[in-house]
DNA sequence: CTTATATATCCGCATAGGCGGATATGTCAA
DNA sequence: TTGACATATCCGCCTATGCGGATATATAAG
């Protein structure tokens, strides 16, 4: 029950849903998310920790960067819930906007940012 | 986005999940839930309002009693999410226990309580 | 070792929201 | 209208949690 509540609590915050919406398309590091969401590093990092702790994300350090991606084998509830997110998150207007910003950002990433 | 967050926020609390777990089996009134969950009336009523406001439940007054039940046509996200709940909530130990208490309560309802 | 960069954590502050007793509202019966 | 009961809302209290600047930690380069 506690874990179930935790899973849902993680989904009940706008910034976290936007982060998940961006990670649908593949892993990203903290600095990517800072750039796209235009939020302070501590805010991004805190939400990522929260999502990882709730069982949604796994982080992997690669050099100086921490890359976060979805866990795809986190129990049947998590998997079924992930399917719902996969279907519906990309349709939310805020997520669509974020994704456009992500594409724009990726085009200029080599010159300006991490990675 | 706000509505989506609202939908998930409603799921991110233990008492509310337990209420939803009980309502899976059909509508119930406030006094039923008070008896089964053994919680004060104000607590039950507040959570029911929260769930109704979030788009999960509809309340119907029938005489002095308010009966609450799931909304089954609340948008595709709500429907898909409801399917996940229908599959997984009944498996949670706390929900199993509540349901046993509900059955016990229903057997003696005529003599002791509302309805 | 020092520096630079990326990330995590700490801190104080502000708000959201849970709790349950008390009170208000609504409904029915007499 | 009054009384009884079910439900909704109010209230003060308390905890959880979001925020973002400041600081600590980790890694790589020189």
XYZ file of C-alpha atoms (C1' of nucleotides) in Angstrom:
290
model
C 0.000 0.000 0.000
C 2.747 2.409 0.953
C 4.608 1.697 -2.254
C 1.436 2.150 -4.248
C 0.765 5.496 -2.609
C 4.368 6.472 -3.285
C 4.026 5.566 -6.943
C 0.989 7.798 -7.307
C 2.366 10.621 -5.164
C 5.221 10.855 -7.603
C 2.713 11.463 -10.389
C 0.782 14.125 -8.541
C 3.002 17.086 -9.280
C 3.179 19.097 -12.465
C 6.950 19.418 -12.828
C 7.376 15.683 -12.286
C 4.789 14.842 -14.929
C 6.590 17.149 -17.351
C 9.893 15.414 -16.573
C 8.296 12.036 -17.214
C 6.808 13.381 -20.413
C 10.284 14.295 -21.613
C 11.837 11.004 -20.547
C 9.258 9.087 -22.584
C 11.488 9.798 -25.548
C 14.642 8.448 -23.960
C 17.111 9.160 -21.214
C 18.231 12.673 -20.397
C 20.700 14.185 -17.977
C 19.968 16.830 -15.369
C 21.417 19.637 -17.437
C 19.202 18.720 -20.391
C 16.144 18.969 -18.193
C 17.318 22.251 -16.662
C 17.661 23.732 -20.129
C 14.361 22.477 -21.482
C 12.214 23.115 -18.431
C 14.036 26.330 -17.511
C 14.088 25.496 -13.829
C 16.898 25.721 -11.241
C 19.191 22.748 -10.900
C 18.151 22.023 -7.323
C 14.522 21.807 -8.378
C 15.229 19.389 -11.208
C 17.534 17.256 -9.113
C 15.091 17.044 -6.247
C 12.267 15.894 -8.487
C 14.483 13.322 -10.154
C 15.460 11.911 -6.765
C 11.816 11.786 -5.829
C 10.901 9.914 -9.005
C 13.795 7.503 -8.604
C 12.918 6.851 -4.986
C 9.309 6.159 -5.932
C 10.413 3.487 -8.382
C 9.848 5.345 -11.618
C 13.354 6.230 -12.728
C 16.843 4.823 -12.631
C 19.848 7.108 -12.682
C 23.178 6.207 -14.177
C 26.311 8.238 -13.805
C 28.319 8.634 -16.982
C 31.330 10.751 -16.291
C 30.147 13.947 -14.694
C 26.600 13.560 -15.884
C 23.703 11.698 -14.385
C 21.355 10.217 -16.917
C 17.853 9.270 -15.858
C 15.512 6.912 -17.629
C 12.337 4.992 -16.960
C 12.485 1.668 -15.185
C 10.516 -0.694 -17.393
C 10.366 -3.679 -15.063
C 9.219 -2.319 -11.767
C 6.356 -4.650 -10.922
C 3.084 -5.181 -12.683
C 1.355 -2.116 -11.292
C 4.239 0.089 -12.316
C 4.274 -1.473 -15.763
C 0.549 -1.076 -16.333
C 0.733 2.450 -15.019
C 3.641 3.198 -17.308
C 1.518 2.074 -20.238
C -1.138 4.598 -19.239
C 1.473 7.333 -19.002
C 2.970 6.377 -22.331
C -0.413 6.686 -23.938
C -1.610 9.883 -22.301
C 1.297 12.066 -21.234
C 2.398 12.911 -24.782
C -1.057 14.349 -25.447
C -0.931 16.936 -22.695
C -0.375 20.419 -24.151
C 2.337 21.256 -21.626
C 4.190 18.076 -22.547
C 3.851 18.785 -26.259
C 5.398 22.192 -25.681
C 8.215 20.759 -23.610
C 8.958 18.227 -26.280
C 9.230 20.925 -28.936
C 11.640 22.788 -26.723
C 13.601 19.564 -26.280
C 13.946 19.118 -30.034
C 15.065 22.692 -30.460
C 17.558 22.230 -27.656
C 18.930 18.997 -29.090
C 19.702 20.692 -32.393
C 22.081 23.117 -30.724
C 23.298 20.912 -27.930
C 26.813 20.138 -29.219
C 27.950 23.731 -29.175
C 26.336 24.981 -26.021
C 25.819 22.418 -23.317
C 26.767 19.208 -21.588
C 27.505 15.999 -23.412
C -2.351 19.278 -17.108
C -4.040 20.581 -13.990
C -6.828 18.043 -14.312
C -4.308 15.273 -14.838
C -2.385 16.296 -11.742
C -5.671 16.448 -9.849
C -6.574 12.957 -10.955
C -3.284 11.560 -9.665
C -3.264 13.649 -6.485
C -6.529 12.000 -5.581
C -4.806 8.627 -5.794
C -1.838 9.614 -3.688
C -3.351 9.126 -0.270
C -3.910 5.879 1.573
C -7.422 6.447 2.897
C -8.597 7.511 -0.543
C -7.143 4.409 -2.158
C -8.909 2.299 0.438
C -12.189 4.067 -0.302
C -11.736 3.449 -4.008
C -10.908 -0.163 -3.249
C -14.235 -0.539 -1.490
C -16.203 1.260 -4.175
C -14.857 -1.133 -6.805
C -17.573 -3.500 -5.647
C -20.407 -1.008 -6.016
C -21.751 2.183 -4.530
C -21.682 2.859 -0.807
C -22.924 5.640 1.413
C -20.868 7.659 3.861
C -22.084 5.723 6.867
C -21.079 2.420 5.259
C -17.560 3.720 4.759
C -17.408 5.109 8.288
C -18.314 1.707 9.662
C -15.947 -0.303 7.495
C -12.943 2.016 7.662
C -13.588 2.999 11.279
C -12.808 6.646 10.660
C -14.642 9.827 11.741
C -17.423 11.087 9.528
C -15.620 14.323 8.686
C -12.601 12.395 7.449
C -14.662 10.147 5.198
C -16.748 12.997 3.867
C -13.728 15.144 3.123
C -12.019 12.400 1.139
C -15.195 11.656 -0.791
C -15.498 15.323 -1.737
C -11.898 15.298 -2.823
C -12.415 12.228 -4.996
C -15.604 13.632 -6.502
C -13.943 16.959 -7.214
C -11.042 15.196 -8.900
C -13.408 13.450 -11.285
C -13.306 9.975 -9.788
C -16.652 9.695 -8.027
C -20.215 10.848 -8.422
C -22.438 11.308 -5.406
C -26.167 10.829 -5.435
C -28.458 11.770 -2.629
C -31.099 9.211 -1.830
C -33.158 10.434 1.040
C -30.834 11.300 3.867
C -27.987 9.258 2.497
C -25.327 10.160 -0.034
C -24.241 7.283 -2.184
C -20.930 7.502 -4.009
C -19.849 5.459 -6.990
C -17.199 5.521 -9.666
C -17.674 7.645 -12.735
C -17.071 5.299 -15.651
C -17.037 7.852 -18.459
C -14.705 10.549 -17.298
C -12.407 10.882 -20.293
C -10.011 8.402 -21.787
C -7.245 8.958 -19.244
C -9.646 8.460 -16.377
C -11.022 5.326 -18.020
C -7.627 3.804 -18.676
C -6.530 4.716 -15.187
C -9.680 3.165 -13.775
C -8.784 -0.062 -15.546
C -5.413 -0.060 -13.808
C -7.069 0.521 -10.457
C -9.626 -2.196 -11.103
C -6.843 -4.621 -11.799
C -4.479 -3.737 -8.988
C -6.336 -2.210 -6.048
C -8.123 -5.444 -5.085
C -4.746 -7.114 -4.673
C -3.456 -4.719 -2.035
C -3.496 -6.364 1.400
C -5.110 -3.364 3.049
C -7.877 -3.410 0.458
C -8.416 -7.140 0.898
C -8.847 -6.587 4.627
C -11.262 -3.710 4.100
C -13.307 -5.791 1.755
C -13.603 -8.578 4.308
C -14.790 -6.037 6.836
C -17.296 -4.751 4.295
C -18.758 -8.222 3.799
C -19.017 -8.759 7.532
C -20.670 -5.363 7.873
C -23.156 -6.027 5.086
C -24.370 -9.200 6.780
C -25.511 -7.261 9.833
C -26.424 -4.022 8.174
C -30.224 -4.247 8.411
C -30.292 -4.301 12.156
C -27.560 -1.882 12.999
C -27.023 0.888 10.510
C -28.287 3.182 7.781
C -30.327 2.037 4.797
C 46.596 19.525 -5.813
C 43.792 22.924 -8.009
C 40.169 24.157 -10.899
C 35.958 23.632 -13.389
C 31.741 21.531 -14.055
C 27.618 18.594 -12.903
C 24.854 16.926 -9.521
C 23.058 16.144 -4.726
C 21.860 17.860 -0.530
C 20.974 21.457 2.987
C 18.487 25.296 4.617
C 14.766 28.475 5.791
C 10.528 29.785 4.061
C 5.808 29.267 2.345
C 1.855 26.585 1.115
C -0.948 22.355 0.686
C -3.278 19.212 2.832
C -4.335 15.659 6.505
C -6.712 15.218 11.061
C -10.975 15.092 13.865
C -14.133 17.713 16.927
C -17.559 21.305 16.353
C -20.897 23.351 13.751
C -23.931 24.135 9.668
C -26.899 22.215 6.211
C -30.192 19.097 4.272
C -33.865 15.673 4.579
C -37.567 13.274 6.509
C -41.189 12.342 9.908
C -44.507 13.725 13.112
C -42.199 23.790 13.322
C -39.567 20.606 15.886
C -36.615 16.662 16.413
C -33.566 13.181 14.735
C -30.296 11.755 11.828
C -26.846 11.824 7.691
C -23.737 14.536 5.520
C -20.905 18.750 4.466
C -18.155 22.267 5.929
C -15.464 24.991 9.303
C -11.731 25.432 12.388
C -7.183 25.226 14.548
C -3.424 22.278 14.618
C 0.310 19.778 12.631
C 3.112 17.500 9.067
C 4.565 16.978 4.297
C 6.371 18.990 0.646
C 7.500 22.535 -2.939
C 10.761 26.348 -3.776
C 15.434 28.030 -5.017
C 19.845 29.932 -3.285
C 23.811 28.142 -0.855
C 26.735 24.590 0.050
C 28.717 19.867 -0.255
C 30.174 16.098 -3.118
C 31.866 13.750 -7.227
C 34.339 13.523 -11.463
C 37.609 14.865 -14.945
C 41.309 17.767 -16.719
C 45.587 20.164 -16.248
